């Protein structure tokens, strides 16, 4: 473990985040840490939970390590694979609380410091939060680097942005410094972007003098749309049925055009990509914000139907106003025609309403626990 490199990574991240993060290390490295160099003014911690590669992912990691491609391409392949295999568990957001000092807090038991029951329950589905997915990514990258024979050249850690209660991965070597965030909460997450043909935006090049890692990312992102509405527009333009294309892209009415655009977007996300509920929410939220305007939508919560005995789980939905008419984007539904539909906002005001205003969600811990299922 080269602490001089980690110190530089820490400085670059501090400048990028405008605050100092904590460098989190693997609690169970294969070999005891051998510390090279020194770093002043760096906060280092040992993770509260194990870094593990899921059993079903191990063969893929091994195969990638054996391929005759650059180490940067190998790391990107691991990153892509996790984006393809996992989805974001947005139920975790229903527990986050904003503190008086403008920081955020979250119960450690929701993915940061777990037990055997939690881990067993998580194996039953593919929803993961930042703590879980960052550990998988960090451990997988470490394994690829080790099997490729470059262990001494790279340092992999997790970055703990405690103010935002967020984990992501840091990568340091003599040639470049990179952060990798599959579920960056400031945009459509790469967990969704990868599945829907958008550019990957969660890999941030902090320093890369020879553009070595940057070139690999640029090559992957080539010919991919960065903005969700642009990608949907391209899909519309490729419609085989010219009559449908004319109807969807008609400029006769801005309002009806917005409705048709959202209807078509929902259809693509469900039928072409079979996207998960959290991904649909993020994707359509960006489309609403960029095509219609953020002031015309409201975030709400809705309970997800679960089998008896399973802890209550919530997901995010949107209420959108178009031409003074309210619609709901209800991601708990499977049928595209039910996901985007007209909605009476008075329903939210009723007692025991299925739809909960975003700011009114209040979950007490440990009195309202969730066991990971």
mmCIF file of C-alpha atoms in Angstrom, residues 136-264:
data_model
loop_
_atom_site.group_PDB
_atom_site.id
_atom_site.type_symbol
_atom_site.label_atom_id
_atom_site.label_comp_id
_atom_site.label_asym_id
_atom_site.label_seq_id
_atom_site.Cartn_x
_atom_site.Cartn_y
_atom_site.Cartn_z
ATOM 1 C CA UNK A 136 -17.726 -5.555 -4.761
ATOM 2 C CA UNK A 137 -16.105 -3.188 -7.255
ATOM 3 C CA UNK A 138 -13.037 -2.491 -5.103
ATOM 4 C CA UNK A 139 -12.416 -6.175 -4.369
ATOM 5 C CA UNK A 140 -12.954 -7.182 -8.003
ATOM 6 C CA UNK A 141 -10.545 -4.526 -9.261
ATOM 7 C CA UNK A 142 -7.966 -5.630 -6.690
ATOM 8 C CA UNK A 143 -8.339 -9.225 -7.854
ATOM 9 C CA UNK A 144 -7.938 -8.323 -11.538
ATOM 10 C CA UNK A 145 -4.852 -6.263 -10.741
ATOM 11 C CA UNK A 146 -3.366 -9.091 -8.676
ATOM 12 C CA UNK A 147 -4.042 -11.785 -11.304
ATOM 13 C CA UNK A 148 -2.607 -9.505 -13.989
ATOM 14 C CA UNK A 149 0.610 -9.146 -11.977
ATOM 15 C CA UNK A 150 0.358 -5.431 -11.169
ATOM 16 C CA UNK A 151 -0.367 -5.450 -7.441
ATOM 17 C CA UNK A 152 2.576 -3.189 -6.532
ATOM 18 C CA UNK A 153 1.643 -0.648 -9.192
ATOM 19 C CA UNK A 154 -1.892 0.128 -8.030
ATOM 20 C CA UNK A 155 -3.716 1.035 -4.835
ATOM 21 C CA UNK A 156 -7.460 0.522 -4.544
ATOM 22 C CA UNK A 157 -9.529 1.986 -1.745
ATOM 23 C CA UNK A 158 -13.052 3.099 -0.943
ATOM 24 C CA UNK A 159 -13.804 6.776 -0.535
ATOM 25 C CA UNK A 160 -16.104 7.634 2.381
ATOM 26 C CA UNK A 161 -17.839 10.962 1.739
ATOM 27 C CA UNK A 162 -19.315 11.045 5.206
ATOM 28 C CA UNK A 163 -21.240 14.308 4.844
ATOM 29 C CA UNK A 164 -23.316 12.714 2.083
ATOM 30 C CA UNK A 165 -23.138 9.240 3.683
ATOM 31 C CA UNK A 166 -21.782 7.928 0.379
ATOM 32 C CA UNK A 167 -19.203 5.303 -0.671
ATOM 33 C CA UNK A 168 -17.366 5.100 -3.989
ATOM 34 C CA UNK A 169 -14.062 3.624 -5.187
ATOM 35 C CA UNK A 170 -10.659 5.283 -5.544
ATOM 36 C CA UNK A 171 -7.858 4.042 -7.794
ATOM 37 C CA UNK A 172 -4.284 5.345 -7.650
ATOM 38 C CA UNK A 173 -1.159 4.531 -9.650
ATOM 39 C CA UNK A 174 1.890 6.447 -10.822
ATOM 40 C CA UNK A 175 0.231 7.342 -14.148
ATOM 41 C CA UNK A 176 -3.280 8.373 -13.134
ATOM 42 C CA UNK A 177 -5.767 8.875 -10.315
ATOM 43 C CA UNK A 178 -9.414 7.920 -10.821
ATOM 44 C CA UNK A 179 -12.648 7.657 -8.838
ATOM 45 C CA UNK A 180 -15.342 5.167 -9.828
ATOM 46 C CA UNK A 181 -18.924 5.705 -8.691
ATOM 47 C CA UNK A 182 -21.569 3.348 -10.061
ATOM 48 C CA UNK A 183 -24.387 5.091 -8.180
ATOM 49 C CA UNK A 184 -23.513 8.775 -8.232
ATOM 50 C CA UNK A 185 -26.623 10.367 -6.711
ATOM 51 C CA UNK A 186 -26.145 13.682 -8.580
ATOM 52 C CA UNK A 187 -27.235 12.197 -11.935
ATOM 53 C CA UNK A 188 -28.664 9.121 -13.608
ATOM 54 C CA UNK A 189 -26.511 6.407 -12.079
ATOM 55 C CA UNK A 190 -24.179 4.325 -14.219
ATOM 56 C CA UNK A 191 -26.104 1.302 -12.912
ATOM 57 C CA UNK A 192 -28.897 2.658 -15.144
ATOM 58 C CA UNK A 193 -26.856 4.393 -17.846
ATOM 59 C CA UNK A 194 -25.001 1.212 -18.775
ATOM 60 C CA UNK A 195 -28.232 -0.731 -19.279
ATOM 61 C CA UNK A 196 -29.843 1.925 -21.472
ATOM 62 C CA UNK A 197 -27.086 2.875 -23.889
ATOM 63 C CA UNK A 198 -26.090 6.167 -22.260
ATOM 64 C CA UNK A 199 -22.535 7.321 -21.648
ATOM 65 C CA UNK A 200 -20.804 6.264 -18.454
ATOM 66 C CA UNK A 201 -20.394 9.340 -16.260
ATOM 67 C CA UNK A 202 -19.448 7.849 -12.875
ATOM 68 C CA UNK A 203 -15.770 7.326 -13.688
ATOM 69 C CA UNK A 204 -13.994 10.607 -12.947
ATOM 70 C CA UNK A 205 -10.443 11.173 -14.132
ATOM 71 C CA UNK A 206 -8.779 13.199 -11.378
ATOM 72 C CA UNK A 207 -5.345 13.186 -13.025
ATOM 73 C CA UNK A 208 -4.182 11.379 -16.146
ATOM 74 C CA UNK A 209 -1.174 13.092 -17.739
ATOM 75 C CA UNK A 210 -0.971 10.671 -20.664
ATOM 76 C CA UNK A 211 -4.756 10.287 -21.051
ATOM 77 C CA UNK A 212 -4.330 6.549 -20.548
ATOM 78 C CA UNK A 213 -7.527 5.807 -18.628
ATOM 79 C CA UNK A 214 -9.332 8.732 -20.221
ATOM 80 C CA UNK A 215 -8.837 7.312 -23.715
ATOM 81 C CA UNK A 216 -10.515 4.043 -22.705
ATOM 82 C CA UNK A 217 -13.548 5.904 -21.327
ATOM 83 C CA UNK A 218 -13.814 8.140 -24.393
ATOM 84 C CA UNK A 219 -13.709 5.121 -26.690
ATOM 85 C CA UNK A 220 -16.492 3.418 -24.752
ATOM 86 C CA UNK A 221 -18.667 6.552 -24.671
ATOM 87 C CA UNK A 222 -18.256 7.245 -28.370
ATOM 88 C CA UNK A 223 -21.641 7.311 -30.186
ATOM 89 C CA UNK A 224 -23.543 7.074 -26.875
ATOM 90 C CA UNK A 225 -25.934 9.802 -25.772
ATOM 91 C CA UNK A 226 -25.135 11.703 -22.594
ATOM 92 C CA UNK A 227 -28.663 13.077 -22.113
ATOM 93 C CA UNK A 228 -31.649 10.755 -21.622
ATOM 94 C CA UNK A 229 -34.094 12.693 -23.802
ATOM 95 C CA UNK A 230 -31.597 12.700 -26.688
ATOM 96 C CA UNK A 231 -31.333 8.920 -26.515
ATOM 97 C CA UNK A 232 -35.116 8.514 -26.526
ATOM 98 C CA UNK A 233 -35.384 10.932 -29.459
ATOM 99 C CA UNK A 234 -32.936 8.787 -31.441
ATOM 100 C CA UNK A 235 -35.045 5.719 -30.681
ATOM 101 C CA UNK A 236 -38.151 7.539 -31.900
ATOM 102 C CA UNK A 237 -36.422 8.533 -35.124
ATOM 103 C CA UNK A 238 -35.625 4.889 -35.835
ATOM 104 C CA UNK A 239 -39.263 3.811 -35.686
ATOM 105 C CA UNK A 240 -40.215 1.631 -38.612
ATOM 106 C CA UNK A 241 -43.822 2.771 -38.604
ATOM 107 C CA UNK A 242 -43.768 6.241 -40.151
ATOM 108 C CA UNK A 243 -47.297 6.993 -38.949
ATOM 109 C CA UNK A 244 -46.272 6.321 -35.346
ATOM 110 C CA UNK A 245 -43.146 8.394 -35.811
ATOM 111 C CA UNK A 246 -45.189 11.349 -37.077
ATOM 112 C CA UNK A 247 -47.587 11.088 -34.158
ATOM 113 C CA UNK A 248 -44.876 10.890 -31.520
ATOM 114 C CA UNK A 249 -42.697 13.633 -32.960
ATOM 115 C CA UNK A 250 -45.558 15.944 -33.961
ATOM 116 C CA UNK A 251 -45.069 19.617 -33.107
ATOM 117 C CA UNK A 252 -48.781 20.488 -33.320
ATOM 118 C CA UNK A 253 -49.032 20.687 -29.553
ATOM 119 C CA UNK A 254 -46.100 21.008 -27.164
ATOM 120 C CA UNK A 255 -48.148 19.517 -24.345
ATOM 121 C CA UNK A 256 -49.403 16.466 -26.239
ATOM 122 C CA UNK A 257 -45.900 16.003 -27.625
ATOM 123 C CA UNK A 258 -44.494 15.913 -24.072
ATOM 124 C CA UNK A 259 -47.083 13.337 -23.051
ATOM 125 C CA UNK A 260 -46.357 11.156 -26.075
ATOM 126 C CA UNK A 261 -42.623 11.481 -25.482
ATOM 127 C CA UNK A 262 -42.977 10.301 -21.872
ATOM 128 C CA UNK A 263 -45.276 7.465 -22.926
ATOM 129 C CA UNK A 264 -42.766 6.306 -25.484
#
